[in-house]
Coordinates of N, CA and C in Angstrom, one line a residue:
X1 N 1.0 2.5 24.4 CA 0.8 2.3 22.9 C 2.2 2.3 22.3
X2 N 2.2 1.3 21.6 CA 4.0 1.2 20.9 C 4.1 2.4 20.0
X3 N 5.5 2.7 19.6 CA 5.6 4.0 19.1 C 5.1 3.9 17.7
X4 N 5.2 3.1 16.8 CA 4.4 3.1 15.6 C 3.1 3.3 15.9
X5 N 2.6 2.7 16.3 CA 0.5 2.9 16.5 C 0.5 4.5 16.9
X6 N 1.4 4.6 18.0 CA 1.3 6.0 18.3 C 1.2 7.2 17.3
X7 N 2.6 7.4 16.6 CA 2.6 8.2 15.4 C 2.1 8.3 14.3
X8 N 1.6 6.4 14.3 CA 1.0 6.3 12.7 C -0.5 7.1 13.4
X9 N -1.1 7.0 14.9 CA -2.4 8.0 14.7 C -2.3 9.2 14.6
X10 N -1.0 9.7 15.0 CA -0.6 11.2 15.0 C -0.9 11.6 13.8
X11 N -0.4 10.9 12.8 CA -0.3 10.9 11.1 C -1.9 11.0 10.8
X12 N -2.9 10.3 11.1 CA -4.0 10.5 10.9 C -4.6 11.7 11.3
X13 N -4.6 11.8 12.7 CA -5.3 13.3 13.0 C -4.8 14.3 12.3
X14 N -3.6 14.5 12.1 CA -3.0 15.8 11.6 C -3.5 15.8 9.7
X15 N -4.0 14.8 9.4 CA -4.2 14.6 7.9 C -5.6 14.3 7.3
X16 N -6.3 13.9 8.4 CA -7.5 13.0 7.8 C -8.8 14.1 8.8
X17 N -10.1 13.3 7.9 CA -10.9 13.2 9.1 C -11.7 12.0 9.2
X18 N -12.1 11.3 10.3 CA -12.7 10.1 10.1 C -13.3 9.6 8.8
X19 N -14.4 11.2 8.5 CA -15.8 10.7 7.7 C -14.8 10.4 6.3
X20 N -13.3 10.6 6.0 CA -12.6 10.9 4.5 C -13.1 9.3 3.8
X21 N -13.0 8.8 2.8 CA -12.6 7.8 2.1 C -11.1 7.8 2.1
X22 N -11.2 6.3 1.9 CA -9.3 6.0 1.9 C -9.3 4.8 1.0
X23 N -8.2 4.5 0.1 CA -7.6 3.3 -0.4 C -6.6 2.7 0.3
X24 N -7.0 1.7 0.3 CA -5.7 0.7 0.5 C -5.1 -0.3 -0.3
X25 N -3.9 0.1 -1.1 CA -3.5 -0.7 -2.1 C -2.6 -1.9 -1.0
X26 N -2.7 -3.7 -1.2 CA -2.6 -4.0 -0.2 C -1.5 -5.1 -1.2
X27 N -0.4 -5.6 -0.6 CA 0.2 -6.7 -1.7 C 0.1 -7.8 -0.8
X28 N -0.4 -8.3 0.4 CA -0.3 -9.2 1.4 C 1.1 -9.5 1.9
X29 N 2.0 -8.6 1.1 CA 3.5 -8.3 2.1 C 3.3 -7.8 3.5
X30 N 4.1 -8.5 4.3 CA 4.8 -7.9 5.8 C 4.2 -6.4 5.9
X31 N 4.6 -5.6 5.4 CA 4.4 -4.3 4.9 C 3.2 -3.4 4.6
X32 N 2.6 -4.2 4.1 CA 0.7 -3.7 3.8 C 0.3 -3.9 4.8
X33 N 0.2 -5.3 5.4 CA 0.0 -5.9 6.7 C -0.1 -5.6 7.4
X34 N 1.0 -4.5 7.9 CA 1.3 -4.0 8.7 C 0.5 -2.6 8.6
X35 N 0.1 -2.3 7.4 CA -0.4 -1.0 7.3 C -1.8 -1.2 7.6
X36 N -2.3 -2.0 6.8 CA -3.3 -2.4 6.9 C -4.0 -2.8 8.4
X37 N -3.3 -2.8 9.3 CA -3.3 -3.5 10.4 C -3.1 -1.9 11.8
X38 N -2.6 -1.7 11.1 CA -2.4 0.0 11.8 C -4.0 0.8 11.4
X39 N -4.4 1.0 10.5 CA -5.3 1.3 9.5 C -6.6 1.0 10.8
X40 N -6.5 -0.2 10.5 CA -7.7 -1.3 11.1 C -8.0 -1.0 12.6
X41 N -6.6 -0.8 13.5 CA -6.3 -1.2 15.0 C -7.2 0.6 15.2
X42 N -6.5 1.9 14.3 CA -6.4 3.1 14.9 C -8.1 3.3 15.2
X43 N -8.7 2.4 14.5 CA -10.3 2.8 14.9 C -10.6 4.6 14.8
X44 N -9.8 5.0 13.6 CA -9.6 6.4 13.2 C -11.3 6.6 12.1
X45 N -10.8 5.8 11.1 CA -11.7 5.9 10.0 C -13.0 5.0 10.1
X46 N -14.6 5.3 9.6 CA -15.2 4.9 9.7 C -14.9 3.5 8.4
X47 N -15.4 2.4 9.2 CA -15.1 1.0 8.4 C -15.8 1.4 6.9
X48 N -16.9 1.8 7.0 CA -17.7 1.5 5.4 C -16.4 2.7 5.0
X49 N -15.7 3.1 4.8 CA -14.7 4.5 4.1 C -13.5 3.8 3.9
X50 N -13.2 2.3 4.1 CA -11.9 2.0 4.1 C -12.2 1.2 3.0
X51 N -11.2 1.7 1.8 CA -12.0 0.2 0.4 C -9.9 -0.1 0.6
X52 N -10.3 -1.2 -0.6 CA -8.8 -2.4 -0.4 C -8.8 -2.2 -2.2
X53 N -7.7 -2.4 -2.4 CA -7.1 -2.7 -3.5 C -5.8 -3.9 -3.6
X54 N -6.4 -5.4 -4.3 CA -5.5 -6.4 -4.2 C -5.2 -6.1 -5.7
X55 N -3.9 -6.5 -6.1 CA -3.1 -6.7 -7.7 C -3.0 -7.9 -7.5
X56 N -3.6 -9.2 -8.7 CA -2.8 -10.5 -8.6 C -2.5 -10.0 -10.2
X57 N -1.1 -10.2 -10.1 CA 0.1 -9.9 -11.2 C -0.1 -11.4 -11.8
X58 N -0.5 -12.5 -11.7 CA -1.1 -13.8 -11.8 C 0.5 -14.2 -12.8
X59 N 1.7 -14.3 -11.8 CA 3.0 -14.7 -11.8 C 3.3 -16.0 -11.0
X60 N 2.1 -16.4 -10.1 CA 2.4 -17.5 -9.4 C 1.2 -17.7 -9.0
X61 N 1.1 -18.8 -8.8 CA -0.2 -20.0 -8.8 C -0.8 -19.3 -7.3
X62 N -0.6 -19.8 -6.4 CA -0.6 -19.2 -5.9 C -1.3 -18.0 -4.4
X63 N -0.6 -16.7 -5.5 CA -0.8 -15.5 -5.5 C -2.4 -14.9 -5.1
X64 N -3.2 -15.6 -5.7 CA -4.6 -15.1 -5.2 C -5.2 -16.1 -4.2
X65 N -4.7 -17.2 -3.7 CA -5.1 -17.7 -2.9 C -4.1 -16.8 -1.0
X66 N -3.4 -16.2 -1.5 CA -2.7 -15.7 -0.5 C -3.7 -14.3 -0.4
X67 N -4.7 -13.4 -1.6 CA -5.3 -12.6 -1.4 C -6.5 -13.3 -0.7
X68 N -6.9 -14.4 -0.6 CA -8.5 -15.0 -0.6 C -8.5 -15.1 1.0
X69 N -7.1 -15.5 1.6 CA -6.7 -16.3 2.8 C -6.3 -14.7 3.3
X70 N -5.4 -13.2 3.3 CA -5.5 -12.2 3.5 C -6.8 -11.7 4.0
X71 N -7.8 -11.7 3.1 CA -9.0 -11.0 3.2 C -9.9 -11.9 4.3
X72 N -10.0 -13.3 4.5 CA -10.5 -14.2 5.3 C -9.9 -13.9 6.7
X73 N -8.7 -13.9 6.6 CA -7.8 -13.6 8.3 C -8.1 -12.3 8.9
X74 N -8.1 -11.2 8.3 CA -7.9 -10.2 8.6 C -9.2 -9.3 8.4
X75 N -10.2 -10.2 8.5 CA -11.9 -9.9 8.1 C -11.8 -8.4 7.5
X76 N -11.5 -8.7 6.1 CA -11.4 -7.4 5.3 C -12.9 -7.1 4.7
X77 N -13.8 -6.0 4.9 CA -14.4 -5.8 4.0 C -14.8 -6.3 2.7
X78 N -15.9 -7.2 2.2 CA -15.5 -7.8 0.8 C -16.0 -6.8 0.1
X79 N -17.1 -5.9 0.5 CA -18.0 -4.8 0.0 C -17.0 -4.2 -0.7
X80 N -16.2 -3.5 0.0 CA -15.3 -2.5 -0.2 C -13.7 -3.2 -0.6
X81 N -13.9 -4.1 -1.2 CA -12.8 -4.7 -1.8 C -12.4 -4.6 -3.0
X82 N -11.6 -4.7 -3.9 CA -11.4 -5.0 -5.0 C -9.8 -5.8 -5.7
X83 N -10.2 -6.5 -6.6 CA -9.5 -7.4 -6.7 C -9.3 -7.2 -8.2
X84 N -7.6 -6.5 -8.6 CA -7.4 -6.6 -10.3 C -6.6 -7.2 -11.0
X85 N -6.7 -8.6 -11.9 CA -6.0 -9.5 -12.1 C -5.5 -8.1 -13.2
X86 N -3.9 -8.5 -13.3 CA -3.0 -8.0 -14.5 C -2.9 -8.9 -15.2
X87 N -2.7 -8.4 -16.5 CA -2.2 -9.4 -17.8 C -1.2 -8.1 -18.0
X88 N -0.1 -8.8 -18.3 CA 1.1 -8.3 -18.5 C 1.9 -8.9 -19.7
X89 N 2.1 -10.3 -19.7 CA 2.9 -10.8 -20.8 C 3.9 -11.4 -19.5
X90 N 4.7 -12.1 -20.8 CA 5.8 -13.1 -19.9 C 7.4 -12.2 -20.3
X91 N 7.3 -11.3 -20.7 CA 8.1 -10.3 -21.0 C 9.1 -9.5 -19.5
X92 N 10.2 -10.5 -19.4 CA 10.7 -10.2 -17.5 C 11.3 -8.3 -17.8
X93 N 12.0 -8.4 -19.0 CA 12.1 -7.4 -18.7 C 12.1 -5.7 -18.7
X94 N 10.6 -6.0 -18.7 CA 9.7 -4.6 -18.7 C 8.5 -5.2 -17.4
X95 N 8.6 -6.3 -16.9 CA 7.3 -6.4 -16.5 C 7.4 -5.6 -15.1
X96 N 8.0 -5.0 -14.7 CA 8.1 -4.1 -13.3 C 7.6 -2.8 -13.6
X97 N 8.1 -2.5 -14.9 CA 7.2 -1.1 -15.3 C 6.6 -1.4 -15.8
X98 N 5.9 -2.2 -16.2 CA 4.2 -2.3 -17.1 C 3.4 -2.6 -15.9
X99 N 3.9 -3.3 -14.8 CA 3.0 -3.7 -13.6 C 2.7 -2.5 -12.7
X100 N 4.1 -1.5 -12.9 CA 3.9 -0.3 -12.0 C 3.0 0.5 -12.6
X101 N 3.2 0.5 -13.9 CA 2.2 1.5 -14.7 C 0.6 1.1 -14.7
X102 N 0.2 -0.3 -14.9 CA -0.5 -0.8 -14.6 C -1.3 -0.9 -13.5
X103 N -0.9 -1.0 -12.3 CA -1.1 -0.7 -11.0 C -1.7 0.5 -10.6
X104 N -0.7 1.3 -11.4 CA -1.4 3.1 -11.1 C -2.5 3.4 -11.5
X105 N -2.8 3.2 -12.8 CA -3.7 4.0 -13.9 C -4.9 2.7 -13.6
X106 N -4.7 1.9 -12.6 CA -6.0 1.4 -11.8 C -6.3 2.1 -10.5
X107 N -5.7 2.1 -10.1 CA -6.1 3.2 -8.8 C -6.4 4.4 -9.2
X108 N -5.8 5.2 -9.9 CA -6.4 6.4 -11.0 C -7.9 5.9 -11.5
X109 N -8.2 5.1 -11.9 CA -10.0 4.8 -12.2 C -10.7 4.5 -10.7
X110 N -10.0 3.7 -9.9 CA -10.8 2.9 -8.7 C -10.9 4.4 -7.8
X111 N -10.3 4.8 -7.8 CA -10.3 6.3 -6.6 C -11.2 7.1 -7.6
X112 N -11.4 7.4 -8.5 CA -12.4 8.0 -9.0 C -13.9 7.2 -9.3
X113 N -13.7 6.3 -9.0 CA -15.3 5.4 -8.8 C -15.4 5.4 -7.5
X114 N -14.8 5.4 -6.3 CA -14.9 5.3 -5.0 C -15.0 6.8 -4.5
X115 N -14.8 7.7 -5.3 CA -14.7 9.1 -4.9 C -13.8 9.6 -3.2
X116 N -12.5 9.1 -4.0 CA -11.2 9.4 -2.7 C -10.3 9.4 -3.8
X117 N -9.4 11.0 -3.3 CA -7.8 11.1 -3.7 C -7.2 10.4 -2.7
X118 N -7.5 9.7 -1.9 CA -6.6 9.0 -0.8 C -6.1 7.7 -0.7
X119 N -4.9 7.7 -0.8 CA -4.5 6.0 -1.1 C -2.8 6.0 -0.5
X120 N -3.3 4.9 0.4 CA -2.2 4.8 0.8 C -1.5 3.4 0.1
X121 N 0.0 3.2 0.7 CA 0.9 2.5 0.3 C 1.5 2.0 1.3
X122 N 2.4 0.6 1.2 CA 3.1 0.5 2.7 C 4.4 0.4 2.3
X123 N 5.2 1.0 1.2 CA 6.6 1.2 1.4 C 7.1 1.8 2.9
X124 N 8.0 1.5 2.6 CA 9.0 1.7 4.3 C 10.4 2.3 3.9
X125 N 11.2 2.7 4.6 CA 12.6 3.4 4.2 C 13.2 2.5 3.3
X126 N 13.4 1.1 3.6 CA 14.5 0.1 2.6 C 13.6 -0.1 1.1
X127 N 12.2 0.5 0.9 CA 11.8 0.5 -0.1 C 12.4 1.8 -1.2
X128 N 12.7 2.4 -0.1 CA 12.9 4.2 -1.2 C 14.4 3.7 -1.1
X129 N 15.3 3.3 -0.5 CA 16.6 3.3 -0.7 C 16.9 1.9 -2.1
X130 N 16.0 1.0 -1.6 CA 16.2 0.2 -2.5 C 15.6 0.8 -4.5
X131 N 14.8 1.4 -4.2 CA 14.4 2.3 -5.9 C 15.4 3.3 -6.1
X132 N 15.8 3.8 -5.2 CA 16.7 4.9 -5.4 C 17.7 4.7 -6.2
X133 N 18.2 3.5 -5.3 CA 20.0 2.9 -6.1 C 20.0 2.1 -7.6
X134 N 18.3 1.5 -7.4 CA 18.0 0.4 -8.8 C 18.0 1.5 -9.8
X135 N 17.6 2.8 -10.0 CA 17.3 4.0 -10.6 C 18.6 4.7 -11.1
X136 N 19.4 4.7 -9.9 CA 20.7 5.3 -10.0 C 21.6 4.6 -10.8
X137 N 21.4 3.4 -10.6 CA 22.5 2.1 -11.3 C 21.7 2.2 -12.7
X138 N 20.6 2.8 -13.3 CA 19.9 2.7 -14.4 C 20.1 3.7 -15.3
X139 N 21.1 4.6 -14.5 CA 21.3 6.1 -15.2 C 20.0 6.6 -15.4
X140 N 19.0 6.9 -14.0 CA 18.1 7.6 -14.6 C 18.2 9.0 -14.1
X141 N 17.5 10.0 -14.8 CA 17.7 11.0 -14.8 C 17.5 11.9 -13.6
X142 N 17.5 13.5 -13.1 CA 17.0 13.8 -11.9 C 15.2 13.7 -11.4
X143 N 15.1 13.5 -12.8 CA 13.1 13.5 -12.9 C 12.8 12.1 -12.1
X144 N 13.5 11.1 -12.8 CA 13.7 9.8 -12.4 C 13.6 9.3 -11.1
X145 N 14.5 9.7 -10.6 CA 15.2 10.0 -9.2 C 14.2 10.6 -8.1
X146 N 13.7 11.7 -8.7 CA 13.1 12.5 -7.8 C 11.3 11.8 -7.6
X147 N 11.1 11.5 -8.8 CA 9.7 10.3 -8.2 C 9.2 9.6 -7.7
X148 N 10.2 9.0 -7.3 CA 10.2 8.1 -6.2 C 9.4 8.5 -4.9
X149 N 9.8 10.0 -5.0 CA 9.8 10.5 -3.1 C 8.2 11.1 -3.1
X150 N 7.6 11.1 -4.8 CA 6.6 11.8 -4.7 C 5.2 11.6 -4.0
X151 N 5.0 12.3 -3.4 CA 3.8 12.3 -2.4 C 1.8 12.4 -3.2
X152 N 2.0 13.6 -4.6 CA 1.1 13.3 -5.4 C 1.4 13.0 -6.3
X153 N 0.1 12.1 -6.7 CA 0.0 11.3 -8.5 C -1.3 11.4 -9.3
X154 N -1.2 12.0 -10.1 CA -2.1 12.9 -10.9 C -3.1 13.8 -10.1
X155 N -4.1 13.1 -9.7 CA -4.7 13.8 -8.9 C -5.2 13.2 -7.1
X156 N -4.4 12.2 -7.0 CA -4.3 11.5 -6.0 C -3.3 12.1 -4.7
X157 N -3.8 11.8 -3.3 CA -2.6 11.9 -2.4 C -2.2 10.6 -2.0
X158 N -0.9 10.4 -2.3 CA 0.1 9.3 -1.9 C 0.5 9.2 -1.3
X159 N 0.0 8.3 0.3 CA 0.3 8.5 1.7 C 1.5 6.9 1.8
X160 N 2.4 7.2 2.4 CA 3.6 6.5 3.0 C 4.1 6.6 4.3
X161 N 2.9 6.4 5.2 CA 3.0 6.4 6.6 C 4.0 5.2 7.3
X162 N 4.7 4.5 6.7 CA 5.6 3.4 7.3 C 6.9 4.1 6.7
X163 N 7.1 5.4 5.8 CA 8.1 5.7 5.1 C 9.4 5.4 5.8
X164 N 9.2 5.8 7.2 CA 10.3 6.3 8.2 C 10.7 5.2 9.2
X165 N 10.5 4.1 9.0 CA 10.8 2.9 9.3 C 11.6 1.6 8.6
X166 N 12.3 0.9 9.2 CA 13.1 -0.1 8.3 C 12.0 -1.2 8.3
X167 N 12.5 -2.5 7.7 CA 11.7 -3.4 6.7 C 11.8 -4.6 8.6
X168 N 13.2 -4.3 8.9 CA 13.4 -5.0 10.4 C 12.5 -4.1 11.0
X169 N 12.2 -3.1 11.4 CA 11.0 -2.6 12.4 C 9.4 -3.3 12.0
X170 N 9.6 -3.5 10.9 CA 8.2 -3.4 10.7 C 7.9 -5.3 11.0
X171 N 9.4 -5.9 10.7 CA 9.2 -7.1 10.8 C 8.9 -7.4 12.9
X172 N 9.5 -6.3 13.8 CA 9.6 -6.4 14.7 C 8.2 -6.2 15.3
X173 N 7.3 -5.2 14.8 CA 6.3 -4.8 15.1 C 5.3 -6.2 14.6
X174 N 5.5 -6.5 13.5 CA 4.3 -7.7 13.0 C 4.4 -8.9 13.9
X175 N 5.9 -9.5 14.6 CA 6.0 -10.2 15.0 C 5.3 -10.2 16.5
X176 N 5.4 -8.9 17.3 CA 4.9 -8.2 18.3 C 3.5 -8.7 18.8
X177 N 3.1 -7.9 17.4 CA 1.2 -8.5 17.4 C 0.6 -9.4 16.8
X178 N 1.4 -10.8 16.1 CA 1.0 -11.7 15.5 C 0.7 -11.9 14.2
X179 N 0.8 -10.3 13.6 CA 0.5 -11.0 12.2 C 1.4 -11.5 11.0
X180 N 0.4 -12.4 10.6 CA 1.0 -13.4 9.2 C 1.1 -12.3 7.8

């Protein structure tokens, strides 16, 4: 078993138990994919317990035909799917925090209709270094700063099982097993 599948089950047993509900917030990046794909492979969690969470930020044409073609490839549950178009505005620059903010305080409703604090994410190491420094160059403060790394959000657990991996691992692993 490659060493990611390996430890990402380690991560499971030591955290979960099959019967748990889980989210999966998914952006059809390399990254989700990958998680999503780990998720899928570990045959850990019972299928009806795995729901999806797609964001089309509806910034490019597109964008939901890459969710439609995602969910088709990767025979995602449609049951247990969900799909939330953002309206944001054409406003560039705020729209990374109104999408982040927006983003959340939907998983904050969808995990309380699905009845799971569990939601995972597929940031990877070049993701926390890459917020860190955009943060730092922003003069933000140590609250700022320290958010980033946070593991709960409001009443949610915020799992980041690819944390400890680079953006090239994960590209090495996807390429490994084929996926788009």
């Amino acid at each position: 078993m490659p060493l990611i599948q390996n430890q990402f089950l380690k991560y499971l047993q030591k955290n979960f138990s099959p019967k748990q509900k889980i989210l999966i917030s998914v952006s059809c990046g390399i990254d989700s994919t990958v998680l999503n794909y780990l998720i899928n492979n570990s045959r850990f969690f019972n299928l009806e317990n795995i729901f999806y969470i797609f964001f089309d930020h509806q910034k490019r044409v597109e964008g939901k035909y890459e969710i439609e073609k995602f969910i088709n490839y990767y025979g995602v549950n449609k049951e247990n799917t969900f799909i939330k178009k953002l309206k944001l505005g054409k406003n560039e620059t705020s729209f990374q925090n109104k999408a982040r903010t927006a983003r959340l305080q939907y998983i904050i409703k969808l995990s309380k209709l699905i009845d799971t604090d569990e939601v995972f994410l597929g940031h990877h190491l070049d993701d926390f270094k890459e917020s860190y420094f955009i943060r730092k160059i922003q003069s933000s403060n140590i609250l700022g700063l320290s958010n980033i790394f946070n593991e709960k959000f409001d009443k949610l657990n915020i799992h980041r099982p690819l944390v400890t991996y680079t953006k090239k691992q994960i590209k090495v692993y996807a390429r490994k097993n084929n996926l788009i």
